[in-house]
Tab-separated table of N, CA and C in Angstrom:
chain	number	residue	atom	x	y	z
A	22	UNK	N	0.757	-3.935	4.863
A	22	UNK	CA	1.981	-3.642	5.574
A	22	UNK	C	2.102	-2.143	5.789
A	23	UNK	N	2.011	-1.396	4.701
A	23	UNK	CA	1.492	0.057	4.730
A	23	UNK	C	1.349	0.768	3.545
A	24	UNK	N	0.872	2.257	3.896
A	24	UNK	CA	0.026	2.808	3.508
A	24	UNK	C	0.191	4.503	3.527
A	25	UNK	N	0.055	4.885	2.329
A	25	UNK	CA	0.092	6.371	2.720
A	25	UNK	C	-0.123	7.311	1.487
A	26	UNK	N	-0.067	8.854	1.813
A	26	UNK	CA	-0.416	9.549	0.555
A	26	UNK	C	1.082	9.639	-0.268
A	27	UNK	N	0.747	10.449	-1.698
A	27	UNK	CA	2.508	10.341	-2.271
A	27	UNK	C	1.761	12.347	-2.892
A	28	UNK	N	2.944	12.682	-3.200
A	28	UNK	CA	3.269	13.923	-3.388
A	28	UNK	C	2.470	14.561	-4.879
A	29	UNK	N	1.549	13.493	-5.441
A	29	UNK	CA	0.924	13.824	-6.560
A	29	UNK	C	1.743	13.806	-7.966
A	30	UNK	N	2.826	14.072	-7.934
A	30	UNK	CA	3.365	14.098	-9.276
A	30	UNK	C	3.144	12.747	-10.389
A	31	UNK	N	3.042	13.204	-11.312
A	31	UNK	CA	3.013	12.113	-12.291
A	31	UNK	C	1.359	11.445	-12.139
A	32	UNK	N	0.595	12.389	-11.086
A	32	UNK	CA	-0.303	11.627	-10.954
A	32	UNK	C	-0.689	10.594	-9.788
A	33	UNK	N	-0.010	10.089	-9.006
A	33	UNK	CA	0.433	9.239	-8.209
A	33	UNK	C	0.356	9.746	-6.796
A	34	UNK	N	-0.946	9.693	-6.352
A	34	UNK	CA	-1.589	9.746	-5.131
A	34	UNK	C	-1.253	9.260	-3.950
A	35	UNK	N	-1.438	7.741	-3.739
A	35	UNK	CA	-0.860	7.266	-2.922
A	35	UNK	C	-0.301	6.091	-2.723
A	36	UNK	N	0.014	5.051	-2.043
A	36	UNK	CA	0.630	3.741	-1.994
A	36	UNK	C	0.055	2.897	-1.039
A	37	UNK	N	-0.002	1.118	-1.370
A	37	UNK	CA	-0.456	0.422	-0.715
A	37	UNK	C	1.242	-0.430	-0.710
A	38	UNK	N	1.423	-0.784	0.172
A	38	UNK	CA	2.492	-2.036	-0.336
A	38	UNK	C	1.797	-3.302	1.058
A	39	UNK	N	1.534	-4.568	0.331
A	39	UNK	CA	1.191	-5.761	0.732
A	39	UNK	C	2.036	-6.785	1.133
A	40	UNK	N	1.604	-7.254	2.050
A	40	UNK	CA	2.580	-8.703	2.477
A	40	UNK	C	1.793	-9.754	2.283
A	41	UNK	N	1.783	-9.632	0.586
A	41	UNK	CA	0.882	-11.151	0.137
A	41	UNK	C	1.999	-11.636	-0.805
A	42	UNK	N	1.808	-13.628	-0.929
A	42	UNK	CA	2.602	-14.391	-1.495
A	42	UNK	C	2.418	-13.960	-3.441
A	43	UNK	N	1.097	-13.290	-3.658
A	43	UNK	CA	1.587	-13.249	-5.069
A	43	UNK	C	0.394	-12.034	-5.076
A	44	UNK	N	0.872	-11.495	-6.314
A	44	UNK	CA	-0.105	-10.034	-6.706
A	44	UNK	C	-1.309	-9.941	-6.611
A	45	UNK	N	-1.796	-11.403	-7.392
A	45	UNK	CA	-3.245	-11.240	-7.748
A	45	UNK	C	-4.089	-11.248	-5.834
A	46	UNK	N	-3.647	-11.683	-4.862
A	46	UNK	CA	-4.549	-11.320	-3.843
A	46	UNK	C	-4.557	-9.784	-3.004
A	47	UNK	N	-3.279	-9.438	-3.888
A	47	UNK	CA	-3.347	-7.986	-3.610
A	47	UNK	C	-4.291	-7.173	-4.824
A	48	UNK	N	-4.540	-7.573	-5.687
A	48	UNK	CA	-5.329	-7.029	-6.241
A	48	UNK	C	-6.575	-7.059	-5.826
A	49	UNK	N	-6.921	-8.229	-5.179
A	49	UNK	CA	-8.674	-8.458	-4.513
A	49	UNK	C	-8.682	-7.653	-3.277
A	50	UNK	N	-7.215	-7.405	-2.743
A	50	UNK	CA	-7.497	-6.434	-1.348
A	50	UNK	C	-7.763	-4.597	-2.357
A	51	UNK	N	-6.996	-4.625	-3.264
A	51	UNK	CA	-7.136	-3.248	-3.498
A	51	UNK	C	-8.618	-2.995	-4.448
A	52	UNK	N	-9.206	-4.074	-4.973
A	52	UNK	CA	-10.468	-3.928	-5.407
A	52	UNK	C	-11.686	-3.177	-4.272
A	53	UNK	N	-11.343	-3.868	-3.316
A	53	UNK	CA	-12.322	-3.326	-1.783
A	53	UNK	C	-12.228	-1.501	-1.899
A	54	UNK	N	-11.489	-1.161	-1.907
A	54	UNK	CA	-11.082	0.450	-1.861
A	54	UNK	C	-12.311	1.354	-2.792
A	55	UNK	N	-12.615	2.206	-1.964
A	55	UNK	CA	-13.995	3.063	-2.405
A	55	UNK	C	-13.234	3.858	-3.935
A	56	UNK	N	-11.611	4.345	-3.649
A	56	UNK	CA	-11.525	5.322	-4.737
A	56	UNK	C	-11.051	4.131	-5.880
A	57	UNK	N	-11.339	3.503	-5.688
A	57	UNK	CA	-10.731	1.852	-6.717
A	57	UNK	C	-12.444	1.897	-7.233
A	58	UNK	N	-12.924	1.461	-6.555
A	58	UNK	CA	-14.299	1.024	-6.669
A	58	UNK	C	-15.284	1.838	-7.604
A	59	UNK	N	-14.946	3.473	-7.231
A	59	UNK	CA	-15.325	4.359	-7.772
A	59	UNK	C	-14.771	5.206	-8.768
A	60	UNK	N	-14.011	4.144	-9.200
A	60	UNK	CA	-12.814	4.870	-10.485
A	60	UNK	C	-12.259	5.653	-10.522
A	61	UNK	N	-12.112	6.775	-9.346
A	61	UNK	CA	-11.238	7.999	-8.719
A	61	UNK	C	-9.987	7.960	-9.049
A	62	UNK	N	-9.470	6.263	-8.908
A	62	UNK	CA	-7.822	5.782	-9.625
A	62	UNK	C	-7.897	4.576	-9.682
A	63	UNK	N	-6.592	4.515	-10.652
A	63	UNK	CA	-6.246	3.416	-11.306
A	63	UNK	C	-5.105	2.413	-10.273
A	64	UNK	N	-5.551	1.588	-9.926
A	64	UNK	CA	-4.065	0.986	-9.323
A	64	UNK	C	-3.294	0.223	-10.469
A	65	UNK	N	-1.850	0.447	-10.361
A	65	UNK	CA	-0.605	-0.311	-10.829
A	65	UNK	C	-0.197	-1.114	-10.070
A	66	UNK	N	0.298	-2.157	-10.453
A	66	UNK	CA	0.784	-3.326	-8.918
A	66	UNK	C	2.221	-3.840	-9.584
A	67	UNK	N	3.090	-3.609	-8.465
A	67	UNK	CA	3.975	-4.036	-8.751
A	67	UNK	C	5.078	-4.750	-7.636
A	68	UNK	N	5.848	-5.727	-8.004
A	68	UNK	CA	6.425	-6.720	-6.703
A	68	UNK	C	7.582	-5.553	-6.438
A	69	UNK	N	7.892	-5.975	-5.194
A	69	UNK	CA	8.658	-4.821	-4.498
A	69	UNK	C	9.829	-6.064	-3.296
A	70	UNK	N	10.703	-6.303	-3.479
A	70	UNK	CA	11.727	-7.011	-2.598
A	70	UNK	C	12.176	-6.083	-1.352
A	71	UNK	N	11.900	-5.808	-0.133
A	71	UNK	CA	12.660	-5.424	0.570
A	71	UNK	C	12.823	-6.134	1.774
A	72	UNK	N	13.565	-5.348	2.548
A	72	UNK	CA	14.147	-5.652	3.980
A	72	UNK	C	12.838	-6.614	4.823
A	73	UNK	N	13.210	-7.503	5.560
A	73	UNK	CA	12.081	-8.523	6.252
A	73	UNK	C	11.797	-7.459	7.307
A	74	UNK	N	12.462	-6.799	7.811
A	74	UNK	CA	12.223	-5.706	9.069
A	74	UNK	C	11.047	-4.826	8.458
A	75	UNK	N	10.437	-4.613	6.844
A	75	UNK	CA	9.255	-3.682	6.979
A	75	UNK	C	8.294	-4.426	7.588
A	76	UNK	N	7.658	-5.645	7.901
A	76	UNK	CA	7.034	-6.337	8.544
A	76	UNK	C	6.875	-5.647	10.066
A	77	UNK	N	7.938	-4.813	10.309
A	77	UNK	CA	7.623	-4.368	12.123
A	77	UNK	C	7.830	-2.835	11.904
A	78	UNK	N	7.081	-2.560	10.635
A	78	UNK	CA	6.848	-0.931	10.462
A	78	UNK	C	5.739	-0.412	11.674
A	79	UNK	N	4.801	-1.451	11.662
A	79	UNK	CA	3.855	-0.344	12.324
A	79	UNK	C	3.935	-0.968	14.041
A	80	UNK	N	4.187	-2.050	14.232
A	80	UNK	CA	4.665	-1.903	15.997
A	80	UNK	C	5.816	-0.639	15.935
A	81	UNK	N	7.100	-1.004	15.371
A	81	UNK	CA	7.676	0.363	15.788
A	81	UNK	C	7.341	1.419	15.751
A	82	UNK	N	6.069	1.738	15.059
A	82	UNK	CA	5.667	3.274	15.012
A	82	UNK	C	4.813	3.390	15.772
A	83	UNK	N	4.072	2.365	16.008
A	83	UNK	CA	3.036	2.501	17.433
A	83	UNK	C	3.906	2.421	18.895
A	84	UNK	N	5.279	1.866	18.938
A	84	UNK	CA	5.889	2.454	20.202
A	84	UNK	C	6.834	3.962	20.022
A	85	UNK	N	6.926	4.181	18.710
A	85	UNK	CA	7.487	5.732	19.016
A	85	UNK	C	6.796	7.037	18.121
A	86	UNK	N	5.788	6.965	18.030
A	86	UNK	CA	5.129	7.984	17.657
A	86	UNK	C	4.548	9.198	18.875
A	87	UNK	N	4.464	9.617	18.502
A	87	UNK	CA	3.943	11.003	19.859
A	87	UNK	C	2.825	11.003	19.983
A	88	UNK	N	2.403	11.221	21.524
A	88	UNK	CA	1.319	10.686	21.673
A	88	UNK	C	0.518	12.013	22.310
């Protein structure tokens, strides 16, 4: 759903958040990841409830981003 860097503090690089029915297949998507793969970091997984509208994060940003 998305994706991005985070500000480093605490350690905490960056973020995946998934639109899967339960963790563990988000864990097999974040296994794929080279800095996963290559022990660079650790992922934490955790369920996250929000708004049904993040689902149309990235059409809306692909119609208003600058081009």
């Amino acid at each position: 759903m998305l994706a991005g860097p985070l500000d480093g503090k605490e350690g905490r690089r960056g973020i995946f958040v998934f639109a899967t029915p339960e963790i563990e297949e988000a864990r097999e998507l974040v296994a794929t990841d080279p800095v996963i793969v290559q022990r660079e970091m650790v992922a934490e997984y955790h369920k996250l409830y929000g708004s049904a509208a993040m689902m149309m994060i990235n059409d809306v940003h692909n119609r208003i981003q600058k081009k």
